[in-house]
Amino acid sequence: METAVYGGSFNPLHIGHLSILRHLVMLFDKVLLVVTPKNPLKDIDGSSGRQRYEAAVEAVGRHPELGGKVEVCDIEFRLPQPNYSYKTLDALKAMHPEENFTLVTGGDQIADFRRWKEYAHILLDYGIIVFPREGWDIAAERESLMAENADYRILTVDAPLVDVSSSEIREAYAQGRDISHLLM
C-alpha cells in the first residue's frame, strides 16, 4: 500500500491544505494527516495540539470528496519529543511494515530540507513528494539535492498554487476579519 504522510501544525487547516489532500488521494492509496503537537523548527501560536487534532478530524469529515482515504493521525502525540519526521516515519514503518510511506512537503520546506534531522534517511528510505509554493523554485532545490545523491527519492507535483497560509489566517482572525472562506 502506498501511503502519503502529510504532517504539520495545521493551525488551522485551510483551502491550500485541502487542495494538496485532493491531489494526494488521487496519487496514493491512503493519506495520513499527521498533526504535530510541536514542530521543532517553528513556534506554534494559538490552540493546543489536541485542539488542532480534533479540528482536523472535523475538517476532514466535512470533505466526502476525499473518498475516505484521509486518516487524521496523532502518532506524534505518543512519540518522545522533539517530533522529527524521520522518527515519525520510522514509527509508522515499524507499525505497518507492509506499507510504503512517502513524506509530503512544500516547496518552502524542500529549500531547508538539509536542516531536517536525518534528511538523507528520509530521502533514501521513504522519499518525498513536493508541492509548489509561491516564491520557491522546487526544480532547482530538487536538482541541488539530487546532485548530492542520485538515489534520493524526490517527486515534484505540478499542482495549482493556493496563495494562503495559516499564519495569514491567524492574523486576519486576530484582526476580526471573516476567514471562513479560507478554512477547510
GROMACS .gro file of C-alpha atoms in nm:
model
  184
    1MET     CA    1   0.000   0.000   0.000
    2GLU     CA    2   0.132   0.343  -0.095
    3THR     CA    3   0.077   0.589   0.190
    4ALA     CA    4   0.142   0.962   0.189
    5VAL     CA    5   0.243   1.115   0.524
    6TYR     CA    6   0.133   1.478   0.532
    7GLY     CA    7   0.247   1.628   0.860
    8GLY     CA    8   0.223   1.974   1.004
    9SER     CA    9   0.088   2.207   1.266
   10PHE     CA   10  -0.232   2.268   1.067
   11ASN     CA   11  -0.305   2.579   1.270
   12PRO     CA   12  -0.560   2.598   1.108
   13LEU     CA   13  -0.628   2.362   0.818
   14HIS     CA   14  -0.717   2.573   0.515
   15ILE     CA   15  -0.808   2.554   0.147
   16GLY     CA   16  -0.441   2.519   0.050
   17HIS     CA   17  -0.417   2.202   0.259
   18LEU     CA   18  -0.743   2.080   0.103
   19SER     CA   19  -0.603   2.131  -0.246
   20ILE     CA   20  -0.299   1.920  -0.157
   21LEU     CA   21  -0.516   1.649   0.001
   22ARG     CA   22  -0.730   1.633  -0.315
   23HIS     CA   23  -0.415   1.566  -0.519
   24LEU     CA   24  -0.278   1.314  -0.272
   25VAL     CA   25  -0.591   1.096  -0.271
   26MET     CA   26  -0.552   1.061  -0.648
   27LEU     CA   27  -0.186   0.954  -0.617
   28PHE     CA   28  -0.184   0.735  -0.304
   29ASP     CA   29  -0.389   0.451  -0.157
   30LYS     CA   30  -0.402   0.629   0.179
   31VAL     CA   31  -0.308   0.968   0.322
   32LEU     CA   32  -0.210   1.014   0.687
   33LEU     CA   33  -0.267   1.371   0.801
   34VAL     CA   34  -0.022   1.381   1.093
   35VAL     CA   35  -0.094   1.666   1.333
   36THR     CA   36   0.220   1.753   1.525
   37PRO     CA   37   0.194   1.875   1.883
   38LYS     CA   38   0.513   2.082   1.834
   39ASN     CA   39   0.720   2.146   1.522
   40PRO     CA   40   1.089   2.162   1.627
   41LEU     CA   41   1.155   2.433   1.364
   42LYS     CA   42   0.856   2.658   1.447
   43ASP     CA   43   0.675   2.822   1.733
   44ILE     CA   44   0.307   2.728   1.732
   45ASP     CA   45   0.064   3.006   1.818
   46GLY     CA   46  -0.285   2.958   1.948
   47SER     CA   47  -0.455   2.626   2.004
   48SER     CA   48  -0.306   2.317   2.162
   49GLY     CA   49  -0.201   2.012   1.966
   50ARG     CA   50  -0.504   1.817   2.083
   51GLN     CA   51  -0.739   2.100   1.977
   52ARG     CA   52  -0.574   2.112   1.633
   53TYR     CA   53  -0.604   1.734   1.605
   54GLU     CA   54  -0.978   1.743   1.688
   55ALA     CA   55  -1.029   2.033   1.442
   56ALA     CA   56  -0.851   1.830   1.172
   57VAL     CA   57  -1.078   1.529   1.232
   58GLU     CA   58  -1.382   1.755   1.194
   59ALA     CA   59  -1.242   1.929   0.884
   60VAL     CA   60  -1.160   1.604   0.704
   61GLY     CA   61  -1.508   1.473   0.791
   62ARG     CA   62  -1.662   1.769   0.606
   63HIS     CA   63  -1.500   1.660   0.278
   64PRO     CA   64  -1.650   1.339   0.140
   65GLU     CA   65  -1.474   1.405  -0.192
   66LEU     CA   66  -1.157   1.278  -0.023
   67GLY     CA   67  -1.311   0.933  -0.054
   68GLY     CA   68  -1.238   0.819   0.299
   69LYS     CA   69  -0.869   0.791   0.206
   70VAL     CA   70  -0.750   1.059   0.453
   71GLU     CA   71  -0.691   0.950   0.811
   72VAL     CA   72  -0.605   1.209   1.075
   73CYS     CA   73  -0.319   1.065   1.277
   74ASP     CA   74  -0.197   1.155   1.626
   75ILE     CA   75   0.113   0.933   1.632
   76GLU     CA   76   0.339   1.226   1.721
   77PHE     CA   77   0.146   1.277   2.044
   78ARG     CA   78   0.272   0.935   2.153
   79LEU     CA   79   0.634   0.972   2.041
   80PRO     CA   80   0.912   1.126   2.250
   81GLN     CA   81   0.973   1.497   2.193
   82PRO     CA   82   1.102   1.663   1.987
   83ASN     CA   83   0.900   1.540   1.690
   84TYR     CA   84   1.122   1.476   1.392
   85SER     CA   85   0.980   1.346   1.066
   86TYR     CA   86   1.227   1.059   1.042
   87LYS     CA   87   1.115   0.932   1.384
   88THR     CA   88   0.751   0.952   1.277
   89LEU     CA   89   0.821   0.767   0.953
   90ASP     CA   90   1.027   0.502   1.131
   91ALA     CA   91   0.750   0.451   1.389
   92LEU     CA   92   0.485   0.423   1.118
   93LYS     CA   93   0.701   0.174   0.926
   94ALA     CA   94   0.753  -0.035   1.241
   95MET     CA   95   0.375  -0.042   1.296
   96HIS     CA   96   0.292  -0.111   0.929
   97PRO     CA   97   0.592  -0.279   0.761
   98GLU     CA   98   0.381  -0.371   0.457
   99GLU     CA   99   0.316  -0.007   0.367
  100ASN     CA  100   0.541   0.221   0.163
  101PHE     CA  101   0.549   0.569   0.316
  102THR     CA  102   0.625   0.893   0.132
  103LEU     CA  103   0.660   1.225   0.312
  104VAL     CA  104   0.466   1.523   0.178
  105THR     CA  105   0.646   1.860   0.177
  106GLY     CA  106   0.600   2.203   0.030
  107GLY     CA  107   0.840   2.399  -0.187
  108ASP     CA  108   0.934   2.614   0.110
  109GLN     CA  109   1.028   2.306   0.312
  110ILE     CA  110   1.247   2.142   0.049
  111ALA     CA  111   1.458   2.460   0.043
  112ASP     CA  112   1.550   2.393   0.408
  113PHE     CA  113   1.546   2.014   0.390
  114ARG     CA  114   1.913   1.980   0.477
  115ARG     CA  115   1.828   2.132   0.819
  116TRP     CA  116   1.595   1.841   0.894
  117LYS     CA  117   1.726   1.567   1.122
  118GLU     CA  118   1.825   1.258   0.924
  119TYR     CA  119   1.712   1.416   0.596
  120ALA     CA  120   1.921   1.171   0.390
  121HIS     CA  121   1.750   0.878   0.567
  122ILE     CA  122   1.411   1.026   0.475
  123LEU     CA  123   1.511   1.081   0.111
  124LEU     CA  124   1.665   0.735   0.069
  125ASP     CA  125   1.426   0.517   0.268
  126TYR     CA  126   1.093   0.694   0.222
  127GLY     CA  127   1.117   0.969  -0.036
  128ILE     CA  128   0.929   1.294  -0.053
  129ILE     CA  129   0.661   1.440  -0.274
  130VAL     CA  130   0.693   1.817  -0.307
  131PHE     CA  131   0.408   2.057  -0.380
  132PRO     CA  132   0.478   2.403  -0.524
  133ARG     CA  133   0.476   2.708  -0.302
  134GLU     CA  134   0.484   3.069  -0.418
  135GLY     CA  135   0.836   3.208  -0.439
  136TRP     CA  136   1.021   2.875  -0.434
  137ASP     CA  137   1.195   2.707  -0.727
  138ILE     CA  138   1.135   2.343  -0.638
  139ALA     CA  139   1.303   2.215  -0.956
  140ALA     CA  140   1.628   2.387  -0.859
  141GLU     CA  141   1.602   2.264  -0.499
  142ARG     CA  142   1.536   1.910  -0.621
  143GLU     CA  143   1.832   1.930  -0.858
  144SER     CA  144   2.059   2.051  -0.578
  145LEU     CA  145   1.959   1.763  -0.351
  146MET     CA  146   1.984   1.506  -0.631
  147ALA     CA  147   2.337   1.629  -0.707
  148GLU     CA  148   2.425   1.529  -0.351
  149ASN     CA  149   2.290   1.175  -0.400
  150ALA     CA  150   2.125   1.044  -0.719
  151ASP     CA  151   1.943   0.778  -0.513
  152TYR     CA  152   1.732   1.034  -0.327
  153ARG     CA  153   1.362   0.985  -0.399
  154ILE     CA  154   1.214   1.328  -0.471
  155LEU     CA  155   0.892   1.365  -0.670
  156THR     CA  156   0.765   1.710  -0.759
  157VAL     CA  157   0.399   1.776  -0.831
  158ASP     CA  158   0.264   2.021  -1.083
  159ALA     CA  159  -0.031   2.149  -0.886
  160PRO     CA  160  -0.203   2.488  -0.880
  161LEU     CA  161  -0.083   2.731  -0.616
  162VAL     CA  162  -0.328   2.835  -0.347
  163ASP     CA  163  -0.196   3.159  -0.205
  164VAL     CA  164  -0.292   3.125   0.160
  165SER     CA  165  -0.104   3.044   0.477
  166SER     CA  166  -0.207   2.951   0.829
  167SER     CA  167  -0.015   3.246   0.975
  168GLU     CA  168  -0.204   3.490   0.748
  169ILE     CA  169  -0.532   3.330   0.851
  170ARG     CA  170  -0.446   3.361   1.222
  171GLU     CA  171  -0.351   3.727   1.170
  172ALA     CA  172  -0.676   3.802   0.984
  173TYR     CA  173  -0.875   3.627   1.257
  174ALA     CA  174  -0.698   3.832   1.526
  175GLN     CA  175  -0.800   4.147   1.336
  176GLY     CA  176  -1.164   4.035   1.339
  177ARG     CA  177  -1.187   3.965   0.965
  178ASP     CA  178  -1.407   3.686   0.828
  179ILE     CA  179  -1.183   3.392   0.737
  180SER     CA  180  -1.448   3.121   0.692
  181HIS     CA  181  -1.395   3.106   0.314
  182LEU     CA  182  -1.028   3.015   0.371
  183LEU     CA  183  -1.083   2.730   0.614
  184MET     CA  184  -1.106   2.365   0.520
   0.00000   0.00000   0.00000
